[in-house]
Tab-separated table of N, CA and C in Angstrom:
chain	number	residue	atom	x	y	z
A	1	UNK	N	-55.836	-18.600	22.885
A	1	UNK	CA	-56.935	-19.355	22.341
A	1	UNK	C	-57.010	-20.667	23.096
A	2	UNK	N	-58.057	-21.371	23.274
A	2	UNK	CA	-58.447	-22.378	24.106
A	2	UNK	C	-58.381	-23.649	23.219
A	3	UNK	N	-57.706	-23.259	22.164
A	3	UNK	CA	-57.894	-24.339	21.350
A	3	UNK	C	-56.515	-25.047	20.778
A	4	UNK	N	-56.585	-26.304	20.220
A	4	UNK	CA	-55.325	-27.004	19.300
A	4	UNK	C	-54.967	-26.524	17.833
A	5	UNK	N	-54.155	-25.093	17.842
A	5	UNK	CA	-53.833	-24.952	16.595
A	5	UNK	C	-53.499	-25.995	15.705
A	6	UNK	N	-53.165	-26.927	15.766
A	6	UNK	CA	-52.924	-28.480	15.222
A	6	UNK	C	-54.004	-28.955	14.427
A	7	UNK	N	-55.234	-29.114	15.380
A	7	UNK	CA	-56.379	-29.541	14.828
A	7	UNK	C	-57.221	-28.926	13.775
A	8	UNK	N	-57.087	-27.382	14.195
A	8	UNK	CA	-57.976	-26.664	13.333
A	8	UNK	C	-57.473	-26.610	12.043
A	9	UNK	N	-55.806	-26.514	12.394
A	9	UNK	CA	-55.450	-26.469	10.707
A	9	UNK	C	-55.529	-27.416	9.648
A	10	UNK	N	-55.948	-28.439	10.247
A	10	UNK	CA	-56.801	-29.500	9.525
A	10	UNK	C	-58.111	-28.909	8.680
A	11	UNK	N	-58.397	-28.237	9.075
A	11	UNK	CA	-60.041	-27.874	8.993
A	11	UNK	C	-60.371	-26.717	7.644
A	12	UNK	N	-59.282	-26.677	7.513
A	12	UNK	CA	-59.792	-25.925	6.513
A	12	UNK	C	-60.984	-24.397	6.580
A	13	UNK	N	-60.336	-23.454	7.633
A	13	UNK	CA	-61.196	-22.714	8.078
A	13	UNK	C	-60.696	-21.298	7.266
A	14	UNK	N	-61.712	-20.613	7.228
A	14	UNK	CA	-61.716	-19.822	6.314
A	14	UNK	C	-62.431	-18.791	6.311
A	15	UNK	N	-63.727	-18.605	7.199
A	15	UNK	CA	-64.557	-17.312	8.007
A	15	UNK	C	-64.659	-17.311	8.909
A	16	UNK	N	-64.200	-16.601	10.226
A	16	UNK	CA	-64.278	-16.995	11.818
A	16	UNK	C	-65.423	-15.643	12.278
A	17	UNK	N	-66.567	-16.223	13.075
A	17	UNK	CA	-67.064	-15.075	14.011
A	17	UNK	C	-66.304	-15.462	15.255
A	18	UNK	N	-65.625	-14.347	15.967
A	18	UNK	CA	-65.224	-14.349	17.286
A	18	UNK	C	-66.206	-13.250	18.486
A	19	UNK	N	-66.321	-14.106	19.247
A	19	UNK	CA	-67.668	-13.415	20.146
A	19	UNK	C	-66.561	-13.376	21.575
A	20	UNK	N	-66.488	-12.021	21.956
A	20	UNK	CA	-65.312	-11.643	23.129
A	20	UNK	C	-64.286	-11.749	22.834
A	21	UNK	N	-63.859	-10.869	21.750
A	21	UNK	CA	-63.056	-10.850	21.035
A	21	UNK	C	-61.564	-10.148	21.555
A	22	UNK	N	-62.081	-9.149	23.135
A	22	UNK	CA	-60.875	-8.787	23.482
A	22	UNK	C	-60.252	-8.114	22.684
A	23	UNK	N	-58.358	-7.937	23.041
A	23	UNK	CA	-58.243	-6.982	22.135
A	23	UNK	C	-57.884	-7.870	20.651
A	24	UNK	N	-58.104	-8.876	20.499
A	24	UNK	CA	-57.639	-9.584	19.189
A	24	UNK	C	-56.665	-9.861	18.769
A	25	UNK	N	-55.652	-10.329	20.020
A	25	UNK	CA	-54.952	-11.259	20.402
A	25	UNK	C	-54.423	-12.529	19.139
A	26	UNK	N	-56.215	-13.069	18.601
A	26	UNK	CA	-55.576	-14.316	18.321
A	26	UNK	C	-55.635	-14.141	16.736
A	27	UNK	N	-55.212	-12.754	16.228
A	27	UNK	CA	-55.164	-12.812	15.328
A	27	UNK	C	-53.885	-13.287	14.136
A	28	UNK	N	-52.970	-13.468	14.952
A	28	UNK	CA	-51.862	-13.710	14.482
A	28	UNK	C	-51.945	-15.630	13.779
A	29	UNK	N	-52.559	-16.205	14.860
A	29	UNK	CA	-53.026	-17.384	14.755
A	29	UNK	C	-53.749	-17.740	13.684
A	30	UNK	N	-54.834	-16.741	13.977
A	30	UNK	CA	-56.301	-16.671	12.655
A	30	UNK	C	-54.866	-17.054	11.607
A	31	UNK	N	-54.301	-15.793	11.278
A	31	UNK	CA	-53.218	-16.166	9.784
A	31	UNK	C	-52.316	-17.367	9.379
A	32	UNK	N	-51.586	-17.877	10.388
A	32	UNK	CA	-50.992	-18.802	10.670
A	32	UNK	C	-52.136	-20.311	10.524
A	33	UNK	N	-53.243	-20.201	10.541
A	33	UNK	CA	-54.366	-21.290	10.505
A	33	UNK	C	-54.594	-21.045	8.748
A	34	UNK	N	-54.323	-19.761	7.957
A	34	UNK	CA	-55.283	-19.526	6.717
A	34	UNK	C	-56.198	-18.918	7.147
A	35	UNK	N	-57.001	-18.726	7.560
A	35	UNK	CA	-57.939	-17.808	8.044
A	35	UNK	C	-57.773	-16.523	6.557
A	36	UNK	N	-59.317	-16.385	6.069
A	36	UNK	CA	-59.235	-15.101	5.461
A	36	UNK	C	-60.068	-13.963	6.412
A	37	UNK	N	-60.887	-14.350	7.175
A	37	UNK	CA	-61.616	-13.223	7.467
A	37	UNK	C	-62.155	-13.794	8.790
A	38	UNK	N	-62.143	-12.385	9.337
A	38	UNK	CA	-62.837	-12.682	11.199
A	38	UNK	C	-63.319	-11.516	11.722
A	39	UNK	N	-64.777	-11.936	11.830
A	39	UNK	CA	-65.955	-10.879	12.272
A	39	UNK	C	-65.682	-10.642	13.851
A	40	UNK	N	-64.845	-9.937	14.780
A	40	UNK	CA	-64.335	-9.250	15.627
A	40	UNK	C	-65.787	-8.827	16.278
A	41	UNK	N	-66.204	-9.432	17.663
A	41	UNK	CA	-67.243	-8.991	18.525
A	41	UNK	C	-66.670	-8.686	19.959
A	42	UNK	N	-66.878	-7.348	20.283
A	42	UNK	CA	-66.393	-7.004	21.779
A	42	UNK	C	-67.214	-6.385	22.310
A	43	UNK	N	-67.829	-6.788	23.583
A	43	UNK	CA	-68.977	-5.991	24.166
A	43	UNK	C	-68.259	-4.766	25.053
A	44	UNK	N	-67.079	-4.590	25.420
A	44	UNK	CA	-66.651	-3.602	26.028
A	44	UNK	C	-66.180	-2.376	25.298
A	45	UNK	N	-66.890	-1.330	25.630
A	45	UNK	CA	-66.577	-0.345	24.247
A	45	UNK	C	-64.607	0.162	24.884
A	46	UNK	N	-64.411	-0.156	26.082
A	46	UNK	CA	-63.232	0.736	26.425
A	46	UNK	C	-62.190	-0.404	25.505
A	47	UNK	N	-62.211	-1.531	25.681
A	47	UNK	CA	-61.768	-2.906	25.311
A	47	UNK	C	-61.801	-2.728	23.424
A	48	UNK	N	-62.877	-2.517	23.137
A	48	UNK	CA	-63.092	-2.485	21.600
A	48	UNK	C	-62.456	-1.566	20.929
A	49	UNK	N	-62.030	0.152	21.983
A	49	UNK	CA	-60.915	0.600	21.211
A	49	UNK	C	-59.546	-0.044	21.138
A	50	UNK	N	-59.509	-0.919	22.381
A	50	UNK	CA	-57.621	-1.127	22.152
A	50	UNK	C	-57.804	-2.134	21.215
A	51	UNK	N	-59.123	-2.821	20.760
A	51	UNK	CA	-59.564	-3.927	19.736
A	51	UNK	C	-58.888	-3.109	18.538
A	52	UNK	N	-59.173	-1.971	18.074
A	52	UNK	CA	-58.995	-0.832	17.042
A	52	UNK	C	-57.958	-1.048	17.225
A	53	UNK	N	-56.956	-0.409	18.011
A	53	UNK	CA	-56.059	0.054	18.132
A	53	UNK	C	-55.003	-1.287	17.784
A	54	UNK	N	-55.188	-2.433	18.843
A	54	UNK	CA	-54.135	-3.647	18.388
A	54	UNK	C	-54.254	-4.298	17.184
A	55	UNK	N	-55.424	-4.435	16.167
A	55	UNK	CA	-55.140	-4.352	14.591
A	55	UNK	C	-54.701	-3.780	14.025
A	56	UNK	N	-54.846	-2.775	14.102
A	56	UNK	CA	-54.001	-1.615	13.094
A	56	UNK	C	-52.266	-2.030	13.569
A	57	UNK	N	-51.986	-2.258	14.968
A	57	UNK	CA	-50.791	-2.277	15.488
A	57	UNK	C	-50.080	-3.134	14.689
A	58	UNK	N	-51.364	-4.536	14.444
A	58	UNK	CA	-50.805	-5.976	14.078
A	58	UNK	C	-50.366	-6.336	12.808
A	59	UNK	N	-51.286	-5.032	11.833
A	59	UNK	CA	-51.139	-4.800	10.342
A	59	UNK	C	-51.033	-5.799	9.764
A	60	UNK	N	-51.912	-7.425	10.157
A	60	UNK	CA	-51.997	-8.504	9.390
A	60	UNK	C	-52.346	-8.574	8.387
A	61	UNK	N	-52.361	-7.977	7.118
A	61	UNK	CA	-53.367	-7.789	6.145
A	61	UNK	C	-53.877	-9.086	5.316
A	62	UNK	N	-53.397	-10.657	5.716
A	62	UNK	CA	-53.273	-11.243	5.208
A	62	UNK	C	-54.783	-11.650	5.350
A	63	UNK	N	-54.947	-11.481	6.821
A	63	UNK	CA	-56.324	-11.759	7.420
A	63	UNK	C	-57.292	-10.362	7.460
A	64	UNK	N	-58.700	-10.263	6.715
A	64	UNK	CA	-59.710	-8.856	7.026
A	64	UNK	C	-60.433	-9.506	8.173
A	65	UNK	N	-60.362	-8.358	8.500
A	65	UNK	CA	-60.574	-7.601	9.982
A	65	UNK	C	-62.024	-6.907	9.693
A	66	UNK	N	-63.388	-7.577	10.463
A	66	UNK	CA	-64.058	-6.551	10.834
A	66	UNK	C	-65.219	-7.070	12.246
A	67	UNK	N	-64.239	-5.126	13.187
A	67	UNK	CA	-64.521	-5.560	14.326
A	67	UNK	C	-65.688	-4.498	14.869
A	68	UNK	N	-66.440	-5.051	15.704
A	68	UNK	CA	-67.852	-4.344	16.133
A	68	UNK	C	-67.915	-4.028	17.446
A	69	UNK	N	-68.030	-3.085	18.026
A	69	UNK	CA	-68.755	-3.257	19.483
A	69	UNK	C	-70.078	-3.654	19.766
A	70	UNK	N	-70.406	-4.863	19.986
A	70	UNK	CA	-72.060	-5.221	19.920
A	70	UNK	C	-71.613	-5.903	21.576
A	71	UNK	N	-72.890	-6.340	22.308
A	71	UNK	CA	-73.684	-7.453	23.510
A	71	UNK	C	-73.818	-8.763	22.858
A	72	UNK	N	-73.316	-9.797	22.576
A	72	UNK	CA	-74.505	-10.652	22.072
A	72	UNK	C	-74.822	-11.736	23.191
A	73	UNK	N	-76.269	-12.043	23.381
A	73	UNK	CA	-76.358	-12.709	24.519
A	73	UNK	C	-77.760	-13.707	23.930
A	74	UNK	N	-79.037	-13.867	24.996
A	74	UNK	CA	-79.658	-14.029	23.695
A	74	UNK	C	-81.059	-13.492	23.888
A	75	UNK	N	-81.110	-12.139	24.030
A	75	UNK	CA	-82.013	-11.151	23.536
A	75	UNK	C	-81.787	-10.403	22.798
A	76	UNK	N	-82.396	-9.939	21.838
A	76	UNK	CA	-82.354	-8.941	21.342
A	76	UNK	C	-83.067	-7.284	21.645
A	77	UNK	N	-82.162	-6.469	21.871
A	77	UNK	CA	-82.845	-4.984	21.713
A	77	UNK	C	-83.124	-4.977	23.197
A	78	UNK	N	-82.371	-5.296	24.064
A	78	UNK	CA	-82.759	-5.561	25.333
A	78	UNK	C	-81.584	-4.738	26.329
A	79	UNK	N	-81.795	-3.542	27.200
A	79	UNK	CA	-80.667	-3.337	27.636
A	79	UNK	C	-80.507	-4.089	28.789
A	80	UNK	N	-78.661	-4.480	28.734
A	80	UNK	CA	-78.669	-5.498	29.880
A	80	UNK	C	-77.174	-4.895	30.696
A	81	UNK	N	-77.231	-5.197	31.912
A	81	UNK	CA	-76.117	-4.917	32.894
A	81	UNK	C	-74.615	-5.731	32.405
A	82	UNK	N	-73.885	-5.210	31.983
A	82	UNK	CA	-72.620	-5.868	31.475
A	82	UNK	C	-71.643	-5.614	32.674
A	83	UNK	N	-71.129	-6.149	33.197
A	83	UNK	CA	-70.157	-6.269	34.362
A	83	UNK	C	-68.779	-6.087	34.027
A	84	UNK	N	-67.772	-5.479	35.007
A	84	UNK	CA	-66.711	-5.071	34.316
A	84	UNK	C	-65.953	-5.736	35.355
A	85	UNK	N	-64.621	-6.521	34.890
A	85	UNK	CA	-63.757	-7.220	35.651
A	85	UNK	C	-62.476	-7.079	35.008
A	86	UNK	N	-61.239	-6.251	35.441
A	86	UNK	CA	-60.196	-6.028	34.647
A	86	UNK	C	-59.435	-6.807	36.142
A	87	UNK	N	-58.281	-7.835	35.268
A	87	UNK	CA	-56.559	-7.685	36.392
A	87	UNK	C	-56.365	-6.634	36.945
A	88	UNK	N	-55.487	-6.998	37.498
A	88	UNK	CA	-54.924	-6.469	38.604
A	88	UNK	C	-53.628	-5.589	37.487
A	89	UNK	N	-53.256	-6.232	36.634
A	89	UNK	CA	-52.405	-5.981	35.643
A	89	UNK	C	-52.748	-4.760	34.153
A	90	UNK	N	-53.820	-4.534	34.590
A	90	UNK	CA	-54.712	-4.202	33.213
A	90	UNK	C	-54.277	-2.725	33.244
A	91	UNK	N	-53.908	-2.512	32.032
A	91	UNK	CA	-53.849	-0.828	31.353
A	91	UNK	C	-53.961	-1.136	29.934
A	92	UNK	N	-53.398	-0.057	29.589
A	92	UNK	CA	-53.626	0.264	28.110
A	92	UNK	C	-53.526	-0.806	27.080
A	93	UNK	N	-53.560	-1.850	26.508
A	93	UNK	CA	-53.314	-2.861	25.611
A	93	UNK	C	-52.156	-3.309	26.527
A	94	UNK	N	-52.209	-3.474	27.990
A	94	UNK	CA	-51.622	-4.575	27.834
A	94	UNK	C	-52.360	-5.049	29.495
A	95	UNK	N	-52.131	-6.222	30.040
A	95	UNK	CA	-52.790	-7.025	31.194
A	95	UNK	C	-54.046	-7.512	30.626
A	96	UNK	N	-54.800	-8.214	31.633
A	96	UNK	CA	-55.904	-8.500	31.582
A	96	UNK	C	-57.283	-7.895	31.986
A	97	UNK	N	-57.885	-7.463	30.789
A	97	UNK	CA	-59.494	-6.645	30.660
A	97	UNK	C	-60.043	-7.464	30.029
A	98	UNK	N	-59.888	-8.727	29.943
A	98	UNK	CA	-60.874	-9.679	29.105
A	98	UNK	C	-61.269	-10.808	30.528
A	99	UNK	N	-62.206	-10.089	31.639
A	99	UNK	CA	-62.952	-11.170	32.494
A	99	UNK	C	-63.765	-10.743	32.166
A	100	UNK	N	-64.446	-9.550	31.763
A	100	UNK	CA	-65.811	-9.117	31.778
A	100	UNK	C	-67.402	-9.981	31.408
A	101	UNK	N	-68.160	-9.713	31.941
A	101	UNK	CA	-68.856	-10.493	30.862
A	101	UNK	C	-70.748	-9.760	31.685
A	102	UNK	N	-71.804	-10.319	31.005
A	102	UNK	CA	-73.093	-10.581	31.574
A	102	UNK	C	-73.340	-11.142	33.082
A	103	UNK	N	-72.566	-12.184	33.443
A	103	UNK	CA	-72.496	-12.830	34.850
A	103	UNK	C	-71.880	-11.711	35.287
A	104	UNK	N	-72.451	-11.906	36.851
A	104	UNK	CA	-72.297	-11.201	38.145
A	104	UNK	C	-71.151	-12.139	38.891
A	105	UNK	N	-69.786	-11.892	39.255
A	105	UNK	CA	-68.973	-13.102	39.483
A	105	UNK	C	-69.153	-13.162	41.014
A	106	UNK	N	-69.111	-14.802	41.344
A	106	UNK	CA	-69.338	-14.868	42.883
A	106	UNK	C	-68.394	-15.675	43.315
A	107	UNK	N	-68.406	-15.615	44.317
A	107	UNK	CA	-67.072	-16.077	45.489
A	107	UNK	C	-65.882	-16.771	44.864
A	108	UNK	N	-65.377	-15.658	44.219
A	108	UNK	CA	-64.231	-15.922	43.799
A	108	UNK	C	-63.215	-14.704	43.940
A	109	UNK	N	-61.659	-14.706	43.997
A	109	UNK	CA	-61.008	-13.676	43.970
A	109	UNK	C	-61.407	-12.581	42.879
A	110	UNK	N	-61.413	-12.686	41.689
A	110	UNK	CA	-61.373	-11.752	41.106
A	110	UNK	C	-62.997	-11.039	40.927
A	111	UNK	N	-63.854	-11.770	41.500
A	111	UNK	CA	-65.259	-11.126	42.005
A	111	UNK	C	-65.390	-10.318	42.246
A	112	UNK	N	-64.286	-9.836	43.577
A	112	UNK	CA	-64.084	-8.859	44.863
A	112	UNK	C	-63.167	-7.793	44.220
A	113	UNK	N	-62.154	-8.482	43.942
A	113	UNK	CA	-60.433	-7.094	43.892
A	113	UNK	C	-60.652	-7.004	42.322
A	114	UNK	N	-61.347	-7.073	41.188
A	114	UNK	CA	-60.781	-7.051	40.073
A	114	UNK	C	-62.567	-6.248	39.508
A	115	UNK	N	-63.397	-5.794	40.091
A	115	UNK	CA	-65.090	-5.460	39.700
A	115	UNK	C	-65.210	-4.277	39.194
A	116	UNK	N	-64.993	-3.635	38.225
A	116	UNK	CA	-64.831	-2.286	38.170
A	116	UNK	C	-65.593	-1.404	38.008
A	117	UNK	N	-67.059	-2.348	38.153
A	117	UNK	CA	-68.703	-1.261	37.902
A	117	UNK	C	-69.255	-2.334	36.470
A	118	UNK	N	-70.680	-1.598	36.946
A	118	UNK	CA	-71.373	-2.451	35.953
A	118	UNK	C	-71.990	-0.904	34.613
A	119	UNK	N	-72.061	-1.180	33.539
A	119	UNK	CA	-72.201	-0.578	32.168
A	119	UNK	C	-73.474	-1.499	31.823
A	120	UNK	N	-74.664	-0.481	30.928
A	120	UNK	CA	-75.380	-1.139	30.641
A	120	UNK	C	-75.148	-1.213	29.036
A	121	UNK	N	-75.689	-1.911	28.156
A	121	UNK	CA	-75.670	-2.359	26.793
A	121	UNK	C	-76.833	-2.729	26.080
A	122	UNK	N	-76.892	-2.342	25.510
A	122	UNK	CA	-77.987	-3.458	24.179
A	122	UNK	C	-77.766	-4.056	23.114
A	123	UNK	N	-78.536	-5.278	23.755
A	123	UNK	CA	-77.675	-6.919	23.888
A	123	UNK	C	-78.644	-7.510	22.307
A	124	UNK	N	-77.939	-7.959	21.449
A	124	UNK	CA	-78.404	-8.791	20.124
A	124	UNK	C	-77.866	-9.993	20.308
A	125	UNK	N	-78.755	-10.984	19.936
A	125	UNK	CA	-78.447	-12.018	19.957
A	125	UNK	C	-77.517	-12.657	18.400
A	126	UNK	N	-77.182	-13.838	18.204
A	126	UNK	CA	-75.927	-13.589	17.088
A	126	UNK	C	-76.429	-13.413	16.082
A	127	UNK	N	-77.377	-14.305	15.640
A	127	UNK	CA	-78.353	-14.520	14.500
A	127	UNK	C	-78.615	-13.119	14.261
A	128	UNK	N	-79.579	-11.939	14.917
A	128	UNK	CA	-79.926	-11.066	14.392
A	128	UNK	C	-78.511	-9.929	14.132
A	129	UNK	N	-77.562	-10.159	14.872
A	129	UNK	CA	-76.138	-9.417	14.739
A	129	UNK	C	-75.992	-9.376	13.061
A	130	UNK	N	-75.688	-10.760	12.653
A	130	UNK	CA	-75.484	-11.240	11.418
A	130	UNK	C	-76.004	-10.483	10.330
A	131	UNK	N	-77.579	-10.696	10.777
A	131	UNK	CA	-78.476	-10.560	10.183
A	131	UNK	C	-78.255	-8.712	9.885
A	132	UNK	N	-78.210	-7.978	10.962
A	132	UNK	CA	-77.972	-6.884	10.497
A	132	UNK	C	-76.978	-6.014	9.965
A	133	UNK	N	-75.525	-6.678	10.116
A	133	UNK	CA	-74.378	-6.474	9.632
A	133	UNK	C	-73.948	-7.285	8.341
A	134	UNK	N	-75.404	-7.722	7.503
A	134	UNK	CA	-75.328	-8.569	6.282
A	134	UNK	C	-74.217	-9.310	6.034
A	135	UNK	N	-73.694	-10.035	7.329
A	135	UNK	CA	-72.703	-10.956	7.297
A	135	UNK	C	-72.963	-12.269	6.338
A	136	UNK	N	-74.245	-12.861	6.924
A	136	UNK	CA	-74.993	-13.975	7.102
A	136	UNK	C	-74.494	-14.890	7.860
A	137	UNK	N	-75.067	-16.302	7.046
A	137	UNK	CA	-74.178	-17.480	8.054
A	137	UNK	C	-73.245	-18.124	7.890
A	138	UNK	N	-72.174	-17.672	6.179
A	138	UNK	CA	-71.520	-18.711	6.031
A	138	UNK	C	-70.050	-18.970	6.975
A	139	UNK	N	-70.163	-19.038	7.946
A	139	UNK	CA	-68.976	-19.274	8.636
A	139	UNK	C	-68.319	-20.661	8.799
A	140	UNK	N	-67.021	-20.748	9.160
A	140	UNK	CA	-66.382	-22.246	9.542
A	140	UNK	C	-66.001	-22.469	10.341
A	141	UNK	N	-66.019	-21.061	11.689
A	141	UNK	CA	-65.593	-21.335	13.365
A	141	UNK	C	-66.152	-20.369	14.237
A	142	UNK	N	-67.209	-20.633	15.268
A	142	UNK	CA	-67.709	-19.619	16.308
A	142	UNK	C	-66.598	-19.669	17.244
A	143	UNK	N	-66.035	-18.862	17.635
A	143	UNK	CA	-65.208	-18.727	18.680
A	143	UNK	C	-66.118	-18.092	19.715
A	144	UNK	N	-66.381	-18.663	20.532
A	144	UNK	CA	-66.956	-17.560	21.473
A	144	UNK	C	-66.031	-17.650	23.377
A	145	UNK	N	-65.810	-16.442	23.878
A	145	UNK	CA	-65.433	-16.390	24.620
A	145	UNK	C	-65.795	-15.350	25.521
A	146	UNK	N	-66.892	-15.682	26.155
A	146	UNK	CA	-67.825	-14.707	26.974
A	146	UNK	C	-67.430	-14.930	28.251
A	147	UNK	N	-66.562	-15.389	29.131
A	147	UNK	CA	-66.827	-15.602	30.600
A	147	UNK	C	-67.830	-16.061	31.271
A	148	UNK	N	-68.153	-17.135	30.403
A	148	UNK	CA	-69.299	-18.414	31.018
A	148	UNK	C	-70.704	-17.888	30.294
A	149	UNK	N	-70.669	-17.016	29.528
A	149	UNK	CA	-72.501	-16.308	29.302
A	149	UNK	C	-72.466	-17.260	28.296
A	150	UNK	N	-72.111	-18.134	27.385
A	150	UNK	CA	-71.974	-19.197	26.275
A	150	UNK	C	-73.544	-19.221	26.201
Protein backbone atom coordinates (compact mmCIF):
# COMPACT_ATOMS: atom_id res chain seq x y z
CA UNK A 1 0.00 0.00 0.00
CA UNK A 2 1.27 3.50 -0.84
CA UNK A 3 0.12 4.70 2.15
CA UNK A 4 0.93 5.55 6.22
CA UNK A 5 -0.77 2.83 8.08
CA UNK A 6 -0.22 5.31 11.04
CA UNK A 7 -2.30 7.93 9.61
CA UNK A 8 -5.20 6.15 8.42
CA UNK A 9 -5.68 4.51 11.64
CA UNK A 10 -6.50 7.71 12.86
CA UNK A 11 -9.32 7.90 10.54
CA UNK A 12 -11.58 5.91 11.53
CA UNK A 13 -12.19 3.97 8.27
CA UNK A 14 -14.65 1.61 7.92
CA UNK A 15 -15.84 1.01 3.98
CA UNK A 16 -12.93 0.88 1.48
CA UNK A 17 -13.54 0.79 -2.50
CA UNK A 18 -10.21 -0.52 -3.85
CA UNK A 19 -9.83 0.12 -7.65
CA UNK A 20 -6.71 -2.37 -8.93
CA UNK A 21 -7.13 -4.34 -6.47
CA UNK A 22 -4.59 -7.03 -7.62
CA UNK A 23 -4.52 -10.01 -5.85
CA UNK A 24 -5.59 -8.29 -2.43
CA UNK A 25 -2.58 -8.11 -0.87
CA UNK A 26 -3.62 -5.32 1.41
CA UNK A 27 -6.03 -7.05 3.03
CA UNK A 28 -4.40 -8.00 6.00
CA UNK A 29 -3.84 -4.23 6.64
CA UNK A 30 -7.58 -3.35 5.72
CA UNK A 31 -8.00 -5.55 9.32
CA UNK A 32 -5.23 -4.34 11.21
CA UNK A 33 -6.67 -0.51 10.28
CA UNK A 34 -10.55 -1.85 11.50
CA UNK A 35 -11.67 -1.89 8.25
CA UNK A 36 -15.15 -3.76 8.04
CA UNK A 37 -15.64 -4.03 4.45
CA UNK A 38 -13.77 -3.61 0.98
CA UNK A 39 -15.38 -3.51 -2.41
CA UNK A 40 -12.38 -5.48 -4.33
CA UNK A 41 -12.06 -4.02 -8.16
CA UNK A 42 -9.70 -5.92 -10.64
CA UNK A 43 -9.79 -5.31 -14.25
CA UNK A 44 -7.69 -8.40 -15.05
CA UNK A 45 -9.91 -11.37 -15.18
CA UNK A 46 -6.58 -13.82 -15.02
CA UNK A 47 -5.47 -11.51 -11.85
CA UNK A 48 -9.15 -11.48 -10.37
CA UNK A 49 -9.01 -15.26 -10.06
CA UNK A 50 -5.82 -15.36 -7.93
CA UNK A 51 -7.98 -12.15 -6.35
CA UNK A 52 -10.53 -15.31 -5.50
CA UNK A 53 -8.20 -17.46 -4.78
CA UNK A 54 -5.78 -15.23 -2.21
CA UNK A 55 -9.00 -14.40 -0.01
CA UNK A 56 -10.22 -17.44 0.54
CA UNK A 57 -6.31 -18.31 1.21
CA UNK A 58 -6.29 -15.22 3.69
CA UNK A 59 -9.61 -16.34 5.48
CA UNK A 60 -9.76 -12.79 7.13
CA UNK A 61 -13.21 -12.96 8.15
CA UNK A 62 -12.85 -10.10 10.27
CA UNK A 63 -12.90 -7.96 7.13
CA UNK A 64 -16.08 -8.78 4.09
CA UNK A 65 -14.77 -9.21 1.06
CA UNK A 66 -16.55 -8.30 -2.10
CA UNK A 67 -14.52 -8.66 -5.12
CA UNK A 68 -15.55 -7.89 -8.89
CA UNK A 69 -13.92 -8.12 -12.13
CA UNK A 70 -15.03 -4.74 -13.64
CA UNK A 71 -12.70 -1.73 -16.10
CA UNK A 72 -13.34 1.33 -14.31
CA UNK A 73 -12.05 4.21 -16.23
CA UNK A 74 -14.27 6.95 -17.16
CA UNK A 75 -16.64 5.64 -19.72
CA UNK A 76 -19.12 3.75 -19.39
CA UNK A 77 -20.28 0.62 -21.60
CA UNK A 78 -17.38 1.34 -23.71
CA UNK A 79 -15.05 -1.45 -24.89
CA UNK A 80 -11.55 -0.43 -24.24
CA UNK A 81 -7.94 -1.99 -24.92
CA UNK A 82 -6.60 -3.04 -21.41
CA UNK A 83 -2.85 -3.72 -21.65
CA UNK A 84 -1.15 -6.49 -19.99
CA UNK A 85 2.25 -6.02 -18.16
CA UNK A 86 3.31 -8.92 -15.79
CA UNK A 87 7.29 -9.19 -14.01
CA UNK A 88 9.56 -10.89 -14.98
CA UNK A 89 8.75 -12.80 -11.66
CA UNK A 90 5.04 -13.35 -12.21
CA UNK A 91 3.20 -16.83 -11.85
CA UNK A 92 0.61 -18.13 -10.01
CA UNK A 93 -0.15 -15.78 -6.85
CA UNK A 94 3.02 -14.99 -6.56
CA UNK A 95 5.51 -12.04 -8.50
CA UNK A 96 4.35 -9.17 -10.06
CA UNK A 97 0.96 -9.03 -12.44
CA UNK A 98 -0.16 -5.84 -10.99
CA UNK A 99 1.53 -3.26 -13.90
CA UNK A 100 -1.32 -3.64 -16.05
CA UNK A 101 -3.44 -1.00 -16.75
CA UNK A 102 -5.45 1.26 -19.80
CA UNK A 103 -2.01 3.15 -20.67
CA UNK A 104 0.09 1.89 -23.42
CA UNK A 105 3.64 1.95 -21.47
CA UNK A 106 6.45 3.91 -23.22
CA UNK A 107 10.11 4.01 -23.05
CA UNK A 108 10.53 2.32 -20.23
CA UNK A 109 11.95 -1.23 -19.30
CA UNK A 110 9.05 -2.91 -18.42
CA UNK A 111 7.19 -1.43 -21.68
CA UNK A 112 9.36 -3.76 -23.81
CA UNK A 113 10.34 -7.19 -21.64
CA UNK A 114 7.28 -7.34 -19.33
CA UNK A 115 3.94 -6.56 -22.41
CA UNK A 116 2.04 -9.54 -22.56
CA UNK A 117 -0.79 -8.50 -25.20
CA UNK A 118 -3.51 -6.27 -25.06
CA UNK A 119 -7.36 -7.75 -23.83
CA UNK A 120 -10.25 -5.78 -24.54
CA UNK A 121 -12.93 -4.87 -21.65
CA UNK A 122 -15.96 -2.96 -20.88
CA UNK A 123 -14.98 -0.15 -19.04
CA UNK A 124 -17.68 1.54 -16.20
CA UNK A 125 -16.89 4.33 -14.77
CA UNK A 126 -17.05 4.20 -10.64
CA UNK A 127 -20.16 6.03 -10.03
CA UNK A 128 -22.19 3.84 -12.37
CA UNK A 129 -20.12 0.54 -10.96
CA UNK A 130 -21.67 1.53 -7.58
CA UNK A 131 -24.59 2.36 -8.89
CA UNK A 132 -25.11 -1.03 -10.32
CA UNK A 133 -23.70 -3.26 -7.70
CA UNK A 134 -26.16 -1.23 -5.18
CA UNK A 135 -23.13 -0.42 -3.24
CA UNK A 136 -23.78 3.32 -3.26
CA UNK A 137 -21.57 6.00 -1.92
CA UNK A 138 -21.11 5.57 1.58
CA UNK A 139 -17.48 4.97 1.66
CA UNK A 140 -14.38 6.29 3.90
CA UNK A 141 -11.32 5.39 1.46
CA UNK A 142 -10.92 5.20 -2.53
CA UNK A 143 -7.90 3.35 -2.93
CA UNK A 144 -7.22 3.43 -6.36
CA UNK A 145 -4.30 1.89 -8.01
CA UNK A 146 -4.49 1.82 -11.76
CA UNK A 147 -0.93 2.36 -13.18
CA UNK A 148 -1.31 6.06 -13.81
CA UNK A 149 -5.12 5.73 -15.52
CA UNK A 150 -6.22 7.72 -11.97
Amino acid sequence: MSFKEEYLNRKDIKKVVHVGADRGGELPQYKNMGVEEVVWVEANPEVYQELLENLDIMNVTEVKSHPFNCLISDKDDVVTDFNLYYGWDAGHLVGNKGMSSLLKAKNSWWGSECYKGTITLESSTLDTFLERTCFGYDFDMLNMDTQGAE
